[in-house]
CSV table of C-alpha atoms in Angstrom, one decimal:
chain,number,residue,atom,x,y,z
A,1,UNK,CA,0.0,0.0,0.0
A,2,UNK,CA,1.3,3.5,-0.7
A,3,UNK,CA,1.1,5.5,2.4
A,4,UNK,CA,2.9,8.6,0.2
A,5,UNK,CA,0.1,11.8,-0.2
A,6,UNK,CA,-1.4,11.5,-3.8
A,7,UNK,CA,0.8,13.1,-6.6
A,8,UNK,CA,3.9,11.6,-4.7
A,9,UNK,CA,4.9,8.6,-7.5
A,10,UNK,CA,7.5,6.5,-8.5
A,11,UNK,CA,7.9,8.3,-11.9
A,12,UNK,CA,8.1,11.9,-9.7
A,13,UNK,CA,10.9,10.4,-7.5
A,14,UNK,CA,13.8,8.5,-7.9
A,15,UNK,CA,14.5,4.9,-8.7
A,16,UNK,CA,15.9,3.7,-5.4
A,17,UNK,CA,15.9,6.4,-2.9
A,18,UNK,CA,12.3,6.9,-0.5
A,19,UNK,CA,10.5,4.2,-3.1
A,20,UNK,CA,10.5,1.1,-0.2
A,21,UNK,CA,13.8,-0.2,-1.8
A,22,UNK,CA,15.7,-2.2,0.2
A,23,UNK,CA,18.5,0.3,0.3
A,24,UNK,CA,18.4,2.5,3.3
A,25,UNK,CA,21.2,4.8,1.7
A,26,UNK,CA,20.1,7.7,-0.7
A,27,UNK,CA,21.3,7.4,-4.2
A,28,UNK,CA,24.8,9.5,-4.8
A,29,UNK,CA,24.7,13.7,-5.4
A,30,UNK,CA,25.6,12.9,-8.7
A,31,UNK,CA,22.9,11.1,-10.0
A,32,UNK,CA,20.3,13.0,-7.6
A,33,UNK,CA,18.0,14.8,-9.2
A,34,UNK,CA,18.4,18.7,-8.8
A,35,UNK,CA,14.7,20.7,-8.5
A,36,UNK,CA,15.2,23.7,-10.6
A,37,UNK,CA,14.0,27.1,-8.8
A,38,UNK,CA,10.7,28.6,-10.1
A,39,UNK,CA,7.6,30.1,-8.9
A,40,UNK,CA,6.4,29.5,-5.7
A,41,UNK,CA,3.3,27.3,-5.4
A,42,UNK,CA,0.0,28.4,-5.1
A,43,UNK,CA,-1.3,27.7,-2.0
A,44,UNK,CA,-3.9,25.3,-3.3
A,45,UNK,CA,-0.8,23.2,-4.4
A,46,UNK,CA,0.6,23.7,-0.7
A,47,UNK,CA,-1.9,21.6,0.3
A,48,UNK,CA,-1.8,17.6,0.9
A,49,UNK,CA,-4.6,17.3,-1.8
A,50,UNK,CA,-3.4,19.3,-4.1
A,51,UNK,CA,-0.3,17.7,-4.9
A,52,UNK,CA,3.2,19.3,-5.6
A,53,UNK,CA,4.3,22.1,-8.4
A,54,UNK,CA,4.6,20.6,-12.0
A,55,UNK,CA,8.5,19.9,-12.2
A,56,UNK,CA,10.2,20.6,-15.4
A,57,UNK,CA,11.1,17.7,-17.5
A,58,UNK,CA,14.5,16.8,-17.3
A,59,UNK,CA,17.0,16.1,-20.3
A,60,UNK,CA,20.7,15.6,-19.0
A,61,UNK,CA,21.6,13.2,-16.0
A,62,UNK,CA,22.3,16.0,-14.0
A,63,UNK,CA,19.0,17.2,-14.2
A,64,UNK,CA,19.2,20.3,-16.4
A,65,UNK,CA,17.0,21.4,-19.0
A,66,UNK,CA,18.5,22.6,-22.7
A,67,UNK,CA,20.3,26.2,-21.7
A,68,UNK,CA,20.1,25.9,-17.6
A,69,UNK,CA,22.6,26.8,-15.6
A,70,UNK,CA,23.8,24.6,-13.0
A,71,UNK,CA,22.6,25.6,-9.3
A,72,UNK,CA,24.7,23.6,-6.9
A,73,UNK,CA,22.5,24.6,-4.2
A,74,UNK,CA,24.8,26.2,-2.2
A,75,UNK,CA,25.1,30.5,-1.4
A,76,UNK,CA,27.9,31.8,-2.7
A,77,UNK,CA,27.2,34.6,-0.2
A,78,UNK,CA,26.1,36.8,-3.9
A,79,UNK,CA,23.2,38.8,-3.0
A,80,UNK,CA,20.8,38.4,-6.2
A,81,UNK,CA,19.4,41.4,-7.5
A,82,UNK,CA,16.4,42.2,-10.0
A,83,UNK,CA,17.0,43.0,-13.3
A,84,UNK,CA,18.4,46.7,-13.3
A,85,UNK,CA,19.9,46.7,-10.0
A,86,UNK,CA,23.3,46.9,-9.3
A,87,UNK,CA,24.0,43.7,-8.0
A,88,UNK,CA,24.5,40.5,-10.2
A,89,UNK,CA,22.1,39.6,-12.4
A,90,UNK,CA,21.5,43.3,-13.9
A,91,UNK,CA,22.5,45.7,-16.1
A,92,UNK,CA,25.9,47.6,-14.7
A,93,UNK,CA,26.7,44.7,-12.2
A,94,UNK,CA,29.3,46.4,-10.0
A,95,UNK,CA,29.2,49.5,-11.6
A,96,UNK,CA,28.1,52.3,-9.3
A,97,UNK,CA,26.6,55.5,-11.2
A,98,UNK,CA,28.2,58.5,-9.8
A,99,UNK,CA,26.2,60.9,-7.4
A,100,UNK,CA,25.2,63.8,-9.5
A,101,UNK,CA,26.8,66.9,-8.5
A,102,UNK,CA,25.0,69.3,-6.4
A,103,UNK,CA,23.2,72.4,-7.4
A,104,UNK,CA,24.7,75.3,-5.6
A,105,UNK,CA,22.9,77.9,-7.8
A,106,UNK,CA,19.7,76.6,-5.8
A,107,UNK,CA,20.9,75.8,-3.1
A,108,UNK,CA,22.3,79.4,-2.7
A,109,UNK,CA,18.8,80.8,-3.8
A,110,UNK,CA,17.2,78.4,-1.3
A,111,UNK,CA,19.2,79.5,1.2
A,112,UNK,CA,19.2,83.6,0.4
A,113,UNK,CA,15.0,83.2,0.5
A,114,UNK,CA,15.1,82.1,3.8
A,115,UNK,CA,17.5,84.4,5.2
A,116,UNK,CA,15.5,87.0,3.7
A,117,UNK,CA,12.2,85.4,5.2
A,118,UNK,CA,13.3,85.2,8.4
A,119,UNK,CA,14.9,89.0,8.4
A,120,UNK,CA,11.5,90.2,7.7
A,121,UNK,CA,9.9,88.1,9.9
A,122,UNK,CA,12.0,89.1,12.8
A,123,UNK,CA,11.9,93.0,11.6
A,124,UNK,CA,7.9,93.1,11.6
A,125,UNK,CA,7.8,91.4,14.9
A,126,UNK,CA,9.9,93.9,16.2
A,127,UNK,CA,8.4,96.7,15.2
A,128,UNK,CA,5.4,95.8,16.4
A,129,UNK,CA,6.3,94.7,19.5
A,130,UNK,CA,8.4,98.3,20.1
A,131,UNK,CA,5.6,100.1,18.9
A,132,UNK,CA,3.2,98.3,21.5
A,133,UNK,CA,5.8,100.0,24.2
A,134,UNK,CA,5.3,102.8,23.4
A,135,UNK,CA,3.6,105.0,26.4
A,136,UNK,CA,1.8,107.5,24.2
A,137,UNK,CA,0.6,109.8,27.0
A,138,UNK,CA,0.9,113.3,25.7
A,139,UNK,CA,-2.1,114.6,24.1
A,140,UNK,CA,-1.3,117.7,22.0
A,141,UNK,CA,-4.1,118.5,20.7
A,142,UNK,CA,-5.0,119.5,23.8
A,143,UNK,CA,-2.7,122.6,23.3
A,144,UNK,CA,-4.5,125.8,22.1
A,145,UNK,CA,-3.6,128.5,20.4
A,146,UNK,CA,-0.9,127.2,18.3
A,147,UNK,CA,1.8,128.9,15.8
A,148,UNK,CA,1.8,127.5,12.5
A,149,UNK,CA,4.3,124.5,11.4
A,150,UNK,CA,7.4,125.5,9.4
A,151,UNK,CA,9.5,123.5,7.4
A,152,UNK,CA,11.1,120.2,9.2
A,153,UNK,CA,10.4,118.8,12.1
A,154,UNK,CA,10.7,119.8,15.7
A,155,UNK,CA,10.9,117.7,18.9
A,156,UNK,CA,10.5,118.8,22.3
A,157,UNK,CA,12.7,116.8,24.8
A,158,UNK,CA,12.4,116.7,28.1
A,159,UNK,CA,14.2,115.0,30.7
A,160,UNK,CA,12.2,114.8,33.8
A,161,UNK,CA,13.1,114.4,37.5
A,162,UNK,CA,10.5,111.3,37.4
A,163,UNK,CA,11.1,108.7,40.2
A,164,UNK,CA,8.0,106.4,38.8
A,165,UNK,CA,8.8,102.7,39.8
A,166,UNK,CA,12.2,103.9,41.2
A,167,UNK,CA,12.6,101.6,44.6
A,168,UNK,CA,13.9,103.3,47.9
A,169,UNK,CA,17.3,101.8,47.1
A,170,UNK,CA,17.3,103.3,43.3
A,171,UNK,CA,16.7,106.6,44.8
A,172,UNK,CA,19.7,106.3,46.9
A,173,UNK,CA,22.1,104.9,44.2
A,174,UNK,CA,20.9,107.9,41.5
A,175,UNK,CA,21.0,110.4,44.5
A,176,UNK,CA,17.1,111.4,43.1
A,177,UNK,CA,16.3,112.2,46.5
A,178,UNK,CA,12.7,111.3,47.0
A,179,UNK,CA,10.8,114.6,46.2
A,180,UNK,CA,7.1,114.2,45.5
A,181,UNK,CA,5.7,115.8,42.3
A,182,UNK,CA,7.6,116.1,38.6
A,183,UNK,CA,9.9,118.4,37.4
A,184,UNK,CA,12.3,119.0,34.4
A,185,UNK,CA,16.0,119.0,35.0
A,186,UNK,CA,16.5,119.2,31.0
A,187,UNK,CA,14.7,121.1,27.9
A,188,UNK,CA,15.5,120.7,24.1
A,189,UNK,CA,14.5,121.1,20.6
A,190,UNK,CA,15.5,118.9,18.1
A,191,UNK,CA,15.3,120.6,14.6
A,192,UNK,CA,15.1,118.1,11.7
A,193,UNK,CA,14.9,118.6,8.1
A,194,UNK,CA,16.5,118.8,4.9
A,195,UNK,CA,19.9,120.4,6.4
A,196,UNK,CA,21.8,119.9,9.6
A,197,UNK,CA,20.1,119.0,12.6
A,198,UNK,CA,20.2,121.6,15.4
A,199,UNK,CA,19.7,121.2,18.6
A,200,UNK,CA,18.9,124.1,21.4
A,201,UNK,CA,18.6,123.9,25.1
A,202,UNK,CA,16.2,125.4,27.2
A,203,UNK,CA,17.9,126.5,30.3
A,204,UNK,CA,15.0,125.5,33.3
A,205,UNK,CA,15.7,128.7,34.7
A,206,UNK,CA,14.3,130.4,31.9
A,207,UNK,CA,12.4,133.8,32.9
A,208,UNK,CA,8.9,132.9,30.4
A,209,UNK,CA,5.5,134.0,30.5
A,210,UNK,CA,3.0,131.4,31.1
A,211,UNK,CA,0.2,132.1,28.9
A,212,UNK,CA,-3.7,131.1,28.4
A,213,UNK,CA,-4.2,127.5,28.5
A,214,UNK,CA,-6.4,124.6,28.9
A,215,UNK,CA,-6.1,122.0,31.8
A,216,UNK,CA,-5.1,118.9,30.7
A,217,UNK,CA,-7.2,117.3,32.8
A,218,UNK,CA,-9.9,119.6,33.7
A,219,UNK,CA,-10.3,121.1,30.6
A,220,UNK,CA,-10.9,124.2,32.1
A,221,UNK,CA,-9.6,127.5,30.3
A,222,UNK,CA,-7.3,129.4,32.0
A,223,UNK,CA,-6.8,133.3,31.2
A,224,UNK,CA,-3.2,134.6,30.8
A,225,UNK,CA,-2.6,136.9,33.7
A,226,UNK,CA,1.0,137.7,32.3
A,227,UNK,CA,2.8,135.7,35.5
A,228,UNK,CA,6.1,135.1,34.7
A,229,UNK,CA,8.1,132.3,35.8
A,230,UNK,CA,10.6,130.1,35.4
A,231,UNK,CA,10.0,127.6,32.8
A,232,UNK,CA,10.6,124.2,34.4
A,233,UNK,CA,7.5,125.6,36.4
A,234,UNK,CA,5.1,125.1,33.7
A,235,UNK,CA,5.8,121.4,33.4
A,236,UNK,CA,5.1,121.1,37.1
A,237,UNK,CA,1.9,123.3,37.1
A,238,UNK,CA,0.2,121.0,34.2
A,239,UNK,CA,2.4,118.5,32.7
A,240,UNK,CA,3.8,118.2,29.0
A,241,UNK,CA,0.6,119.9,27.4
A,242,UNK,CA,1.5,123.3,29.2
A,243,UNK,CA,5.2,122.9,28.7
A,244,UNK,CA,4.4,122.4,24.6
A,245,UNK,CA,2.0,126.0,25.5
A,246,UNK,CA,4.5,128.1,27.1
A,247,UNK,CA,7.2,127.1,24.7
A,248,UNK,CA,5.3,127.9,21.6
A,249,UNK,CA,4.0,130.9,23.1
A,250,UNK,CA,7.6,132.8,23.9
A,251,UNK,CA,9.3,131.4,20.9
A,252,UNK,CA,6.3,131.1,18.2
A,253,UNK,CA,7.9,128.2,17.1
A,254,UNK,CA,5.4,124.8,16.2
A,255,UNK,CA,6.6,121.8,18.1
A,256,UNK,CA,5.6,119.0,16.1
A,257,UNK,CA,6.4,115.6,18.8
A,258,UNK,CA,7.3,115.4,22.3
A,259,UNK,CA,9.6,113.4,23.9
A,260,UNK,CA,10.2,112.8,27.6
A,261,UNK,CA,12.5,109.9,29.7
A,262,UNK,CA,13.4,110.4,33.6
A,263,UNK,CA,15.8,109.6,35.6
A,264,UNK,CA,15.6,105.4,35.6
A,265,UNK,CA,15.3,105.3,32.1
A,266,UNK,CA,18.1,107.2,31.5
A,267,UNK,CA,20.4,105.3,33.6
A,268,UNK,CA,19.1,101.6,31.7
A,269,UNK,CA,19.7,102.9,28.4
A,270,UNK,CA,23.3,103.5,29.1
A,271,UNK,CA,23.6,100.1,31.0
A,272,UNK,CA,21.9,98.7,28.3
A,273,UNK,CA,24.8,99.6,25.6
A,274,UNK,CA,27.2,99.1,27.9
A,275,UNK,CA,28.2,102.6,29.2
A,276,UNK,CA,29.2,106.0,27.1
A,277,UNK,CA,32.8,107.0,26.5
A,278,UNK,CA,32.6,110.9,27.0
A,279,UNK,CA,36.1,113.2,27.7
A,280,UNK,CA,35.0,115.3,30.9
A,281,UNK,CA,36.8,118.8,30.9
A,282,UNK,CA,37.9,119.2,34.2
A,283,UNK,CA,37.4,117.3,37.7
A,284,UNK,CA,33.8,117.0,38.9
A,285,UNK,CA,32.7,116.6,42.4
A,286,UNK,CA,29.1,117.6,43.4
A,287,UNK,CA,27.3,115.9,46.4
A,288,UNK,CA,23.9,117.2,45.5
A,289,UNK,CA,23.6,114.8,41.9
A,290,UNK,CA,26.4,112.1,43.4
A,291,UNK,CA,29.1,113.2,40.4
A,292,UNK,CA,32.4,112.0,41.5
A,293,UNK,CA,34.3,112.2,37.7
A,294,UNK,CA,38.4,112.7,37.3
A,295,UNK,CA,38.8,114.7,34.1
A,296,UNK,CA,39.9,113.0,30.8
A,297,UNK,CA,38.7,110.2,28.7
A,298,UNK,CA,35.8,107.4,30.4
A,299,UNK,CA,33.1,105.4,30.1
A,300,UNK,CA,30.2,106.1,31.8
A,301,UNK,CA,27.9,103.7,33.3
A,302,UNK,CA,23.8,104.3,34.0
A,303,UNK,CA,24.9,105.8,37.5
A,304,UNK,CA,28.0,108.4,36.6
A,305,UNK,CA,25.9,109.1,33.6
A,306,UNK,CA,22.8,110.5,35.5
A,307,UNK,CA,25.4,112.4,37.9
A,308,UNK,CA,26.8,114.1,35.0
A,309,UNK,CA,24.1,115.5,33.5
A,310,UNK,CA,22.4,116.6,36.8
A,311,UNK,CA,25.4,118.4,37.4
A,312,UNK,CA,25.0,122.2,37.8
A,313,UNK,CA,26.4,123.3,41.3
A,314,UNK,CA,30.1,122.6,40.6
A,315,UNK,CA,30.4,124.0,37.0
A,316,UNK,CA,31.1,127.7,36.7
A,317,UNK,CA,27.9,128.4,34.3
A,318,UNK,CA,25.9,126.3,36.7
A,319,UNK,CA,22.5,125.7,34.0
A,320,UNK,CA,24.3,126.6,30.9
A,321,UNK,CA,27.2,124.7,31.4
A,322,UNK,CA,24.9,121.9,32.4
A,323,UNK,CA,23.0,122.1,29.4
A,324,UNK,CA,26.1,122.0,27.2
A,325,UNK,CA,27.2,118.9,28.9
A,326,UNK,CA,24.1,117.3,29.0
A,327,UNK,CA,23.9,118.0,25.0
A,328,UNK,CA,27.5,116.2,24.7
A,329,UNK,CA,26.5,113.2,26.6
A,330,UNK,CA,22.6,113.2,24.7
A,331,UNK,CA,24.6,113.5,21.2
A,332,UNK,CA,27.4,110.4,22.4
A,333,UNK,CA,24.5,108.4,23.7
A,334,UNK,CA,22.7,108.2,20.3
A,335,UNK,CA,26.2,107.6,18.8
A,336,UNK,CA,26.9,105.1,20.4
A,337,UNK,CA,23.4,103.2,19.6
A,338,UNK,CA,23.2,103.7,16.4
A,339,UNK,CA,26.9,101.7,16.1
A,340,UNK,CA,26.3,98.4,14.1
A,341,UNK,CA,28.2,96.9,17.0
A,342,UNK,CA,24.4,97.9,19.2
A,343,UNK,CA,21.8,97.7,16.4
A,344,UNK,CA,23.4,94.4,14.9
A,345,UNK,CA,23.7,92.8,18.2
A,346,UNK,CA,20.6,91.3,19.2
A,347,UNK,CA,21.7,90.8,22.8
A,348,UNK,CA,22.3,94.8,23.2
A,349,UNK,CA,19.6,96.0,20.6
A,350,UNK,CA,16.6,94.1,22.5
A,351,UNK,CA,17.8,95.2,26.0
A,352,UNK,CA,18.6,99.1,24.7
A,353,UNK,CA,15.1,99.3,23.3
A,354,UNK,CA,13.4,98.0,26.6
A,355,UNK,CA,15.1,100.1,28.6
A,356,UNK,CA,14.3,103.4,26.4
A,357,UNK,CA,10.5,102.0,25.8
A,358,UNK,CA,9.5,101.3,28.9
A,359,UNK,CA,10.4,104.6,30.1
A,360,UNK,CA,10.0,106.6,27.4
A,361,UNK,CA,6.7,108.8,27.2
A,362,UNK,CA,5.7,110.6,24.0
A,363,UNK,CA,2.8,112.1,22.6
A,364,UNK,CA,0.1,110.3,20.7
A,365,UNK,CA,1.1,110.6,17.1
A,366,UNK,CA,4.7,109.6,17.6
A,367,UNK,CA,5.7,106.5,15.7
A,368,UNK,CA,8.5,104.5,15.5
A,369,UNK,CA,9.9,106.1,12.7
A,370,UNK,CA,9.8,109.7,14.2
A,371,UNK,CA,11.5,108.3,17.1
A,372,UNK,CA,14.1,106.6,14.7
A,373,UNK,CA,14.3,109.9,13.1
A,374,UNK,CA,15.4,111.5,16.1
A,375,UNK,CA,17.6,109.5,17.5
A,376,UNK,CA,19.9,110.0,14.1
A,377,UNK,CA,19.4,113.6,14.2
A,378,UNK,CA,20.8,113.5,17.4
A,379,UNK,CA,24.0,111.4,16.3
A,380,UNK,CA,24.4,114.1,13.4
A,381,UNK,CA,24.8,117.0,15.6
A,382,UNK,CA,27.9,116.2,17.2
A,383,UNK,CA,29.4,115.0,14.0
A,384,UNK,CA,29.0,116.0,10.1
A,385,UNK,CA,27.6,120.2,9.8
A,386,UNK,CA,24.8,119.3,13.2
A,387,UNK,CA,25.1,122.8,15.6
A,388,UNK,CA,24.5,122.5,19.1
A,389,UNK,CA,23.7,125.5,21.2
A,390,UNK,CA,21.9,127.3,24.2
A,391,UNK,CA,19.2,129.5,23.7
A,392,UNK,CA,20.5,132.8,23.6
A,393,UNK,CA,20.5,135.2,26.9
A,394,UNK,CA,20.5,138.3,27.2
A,395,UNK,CA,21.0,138.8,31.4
A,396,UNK,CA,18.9,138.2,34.2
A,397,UNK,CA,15.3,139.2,34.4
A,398,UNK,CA,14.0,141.6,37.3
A,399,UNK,CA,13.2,138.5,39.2
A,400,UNK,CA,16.5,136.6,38.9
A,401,UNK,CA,15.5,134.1,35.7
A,402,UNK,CA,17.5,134.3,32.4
A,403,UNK,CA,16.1,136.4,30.0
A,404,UNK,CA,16.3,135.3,26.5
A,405,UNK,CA,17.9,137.9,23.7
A,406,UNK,CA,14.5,139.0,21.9
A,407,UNK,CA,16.4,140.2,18.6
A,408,UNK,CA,18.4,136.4,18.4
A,409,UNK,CA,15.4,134.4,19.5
A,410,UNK,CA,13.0,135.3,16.5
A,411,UNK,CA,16.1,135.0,14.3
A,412,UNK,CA,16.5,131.9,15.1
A,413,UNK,CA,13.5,130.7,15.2
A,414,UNK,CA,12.6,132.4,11.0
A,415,UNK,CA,15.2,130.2,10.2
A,416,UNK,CA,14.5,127.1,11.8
A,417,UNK,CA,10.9,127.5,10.3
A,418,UNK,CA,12.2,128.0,7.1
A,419,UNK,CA,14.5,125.3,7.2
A,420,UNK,CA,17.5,127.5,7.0
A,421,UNK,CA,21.1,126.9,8.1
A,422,UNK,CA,21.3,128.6,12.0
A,423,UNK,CA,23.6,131.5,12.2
A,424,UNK,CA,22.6,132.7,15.5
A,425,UNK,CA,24.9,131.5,18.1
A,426,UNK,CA,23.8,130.8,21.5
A,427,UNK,CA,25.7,130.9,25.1
């Protein structure tokens, strides 16, 4: 009886070997029979009742068919490829093609796109986030009364004896004393246009008349009574809007922005780019702002910065040589931010602009760009054809305030509306 599955015959297998022979040895490799490699059976022939793949008839002894080729059987460790690939078997076999060269031109364009991308991306983030910080307090259209605009620009800038957010510590440090109420220790104009840029102090001891005006606040008109005063007491009667009022009214010149930092501020922006190199004429010791300076060449931090330009009592000209230094240090400050080595360097740029924004108070149609704007004028008055000066004085009034030179004032001021080059010079 043949126990073998059905499809498993005598004529499918050899003549000895697995047949019942007698013979428990297989017949020798050379007359086995080798199986050629084809296609894999389906899996209906898998199966006990399906029987075994069709085997290709055989010709030679050995098994092989008219143009085989012998398979031993055994890996030669090849690895067979498809037809095409670079292994045996296919077209190139070993061969490698070459990688093909890159392409810089793209890759250069590729690159330039996204440097590009991310510039802008970073510059409009920036500018909005700066202009978000910006403390637009000042309302003046609140001002009445006002001259007509001239030709250029004009900025009012104050520095302020502000001690907002100062700690009890601060105070001490900046020797700000802790005096209730606001004051301005510093006055300029900034003219800007298609000249030089001039800039003019506004000693605080100024002998002015404070004219008609409405409270910033209130809103209530208030008559001009012809008091005169100093001018650093308008500011501290009603704020900026009456400081824009009384100096449009004794000059009759149109301030266009305002621009006002105290004392804190002042001191973080220098921090912030590192310090200011300024040459101090002569030795400075004054216990009233905390100045303590050796004369020559320096660098300034936030603290010995604020002492300097607070200085008065130990300078000969008190106010008016306090206003020329503070126009020195004002004029090296914005030098020194403008340098590619601060506006290049992220981690100076984004700490300069904090310091300045958070402190910074301006009125409410200043943009970043007017602020840009000024900041350069400043750098181009102390080098290039920029003039610098002090509002010209005549003496001392009746009461004891500087009196401004009438005749030089409203020269001045024709030619700053006009645009002209300034020949008045101030003291």
């Amino acid at each position: 009886m043949n126990d073998w599955p059905e499809g498993f015959s005598g004529d499918n297998r050899g003549s000895r070997y697995g047949r019942g022979s007698s013979s428990a040895q297989p017949e020798s490799a050379r007359v086995m029979r080798q199986v050629r490699r084809g296609p894999a059976a389906s899996p209906g022939q898998a199966a006990y009742g399906g029987g075994v793949p069709q085997q290709p008839s055989y010709v030679d002894g050995g098994g092989h068919g008219p143009g085989d080729s012998y398979d031993s059987g055994y890996n030669t460790g090849q690895v067979y490829g498809s037809p095409g690939s670079r292994g045996p078997g296919g077209p190139g076999d070993g061969v490698y093609e070459p990688r093909p060269a890159p392409n810089w031109r793209r890759r250069i364009k590729v690159t330039a796109i996204t440097v590009v991308t991310l510039l802008v991306v970073t510059s409009v983030g920036t500018y909005f986030w700066a202009d978000s910080k910006l403390n637009r307090d000042v309302d003046l259209s609140k001002v009445i009364d006002r001259p007509e605009a001239g030709e250029g620009t004009n900025y009012l800038i104050v520095g302020s004896d502000s001690r907002k957010g100062m700690s009890a510590e601060e105070k001490k440090k900046l020797h700000t004393g802790s005096a209730e109420g606001k004051r301005t220790d510093s006055m300029m104009i900034l003219h800007t246009g298609g000249g030089a840029p001039t800039l003019i102090s506004l000693p605080r001891d100024s002998n002015v008349t404070i004219p008609s005006f409405k409270g910033s606040d209130s809103g209530k008109l208030y008559p001009a009574t012809g008091r005169q005063t100093k001018l650093n007491a308008a500011y501290a009667e009603d704020g900026p809007e009456l400081l824009v009022r009384t100096v449009e009214a004794n000059t009759g010149l149109h301030i266009d922005h305002y621009v006002e930092i105290g004392f804190a501020g002042f001191a973080n922006i220098v921090d912030a780019v590192g310090g200011v190199e300024m040459d101090i004429p002569q030795d400075i010791k004054d216990t009233k702002s905390g100045a303590d300076l050796k004369k020559g060449k320096q660098t300034l931090n936030g603290e010995q910065a604020l002492a300097f330009v607070r200085t008065r009592y130990a300078l000969r000209g008190s106010d008016l040589d306090r206003t020329k230094n503070q126009q020195k240090f004002l004029s090296a400050l914005a030098n020194q931010v403008a340098t590619p080595g601060t506006v290049l360097n992220p981690f100076k740029l984004y700490p300069t602009m904090s310091a300045g924004l958070d402190t910074l108070v301006v009125d409410k149609d200043m943009g970043l760009y007017d602020l840009a704007s000024m900041f350069w004028a400043m750098k181009g008055v102390s080098g290039g054809d920029g003039k610098s000066m002090n509002m010209p004085i005549a003496g001392n009034a009746a009461n004891g305030n500087l009196q401004w030179n009438t005749a030089k004032v409203k020269t001045l001021v024709s030619q700053l509306k006009n645009d002209e080059r300034v020949t008045v010079s101030g003291n």
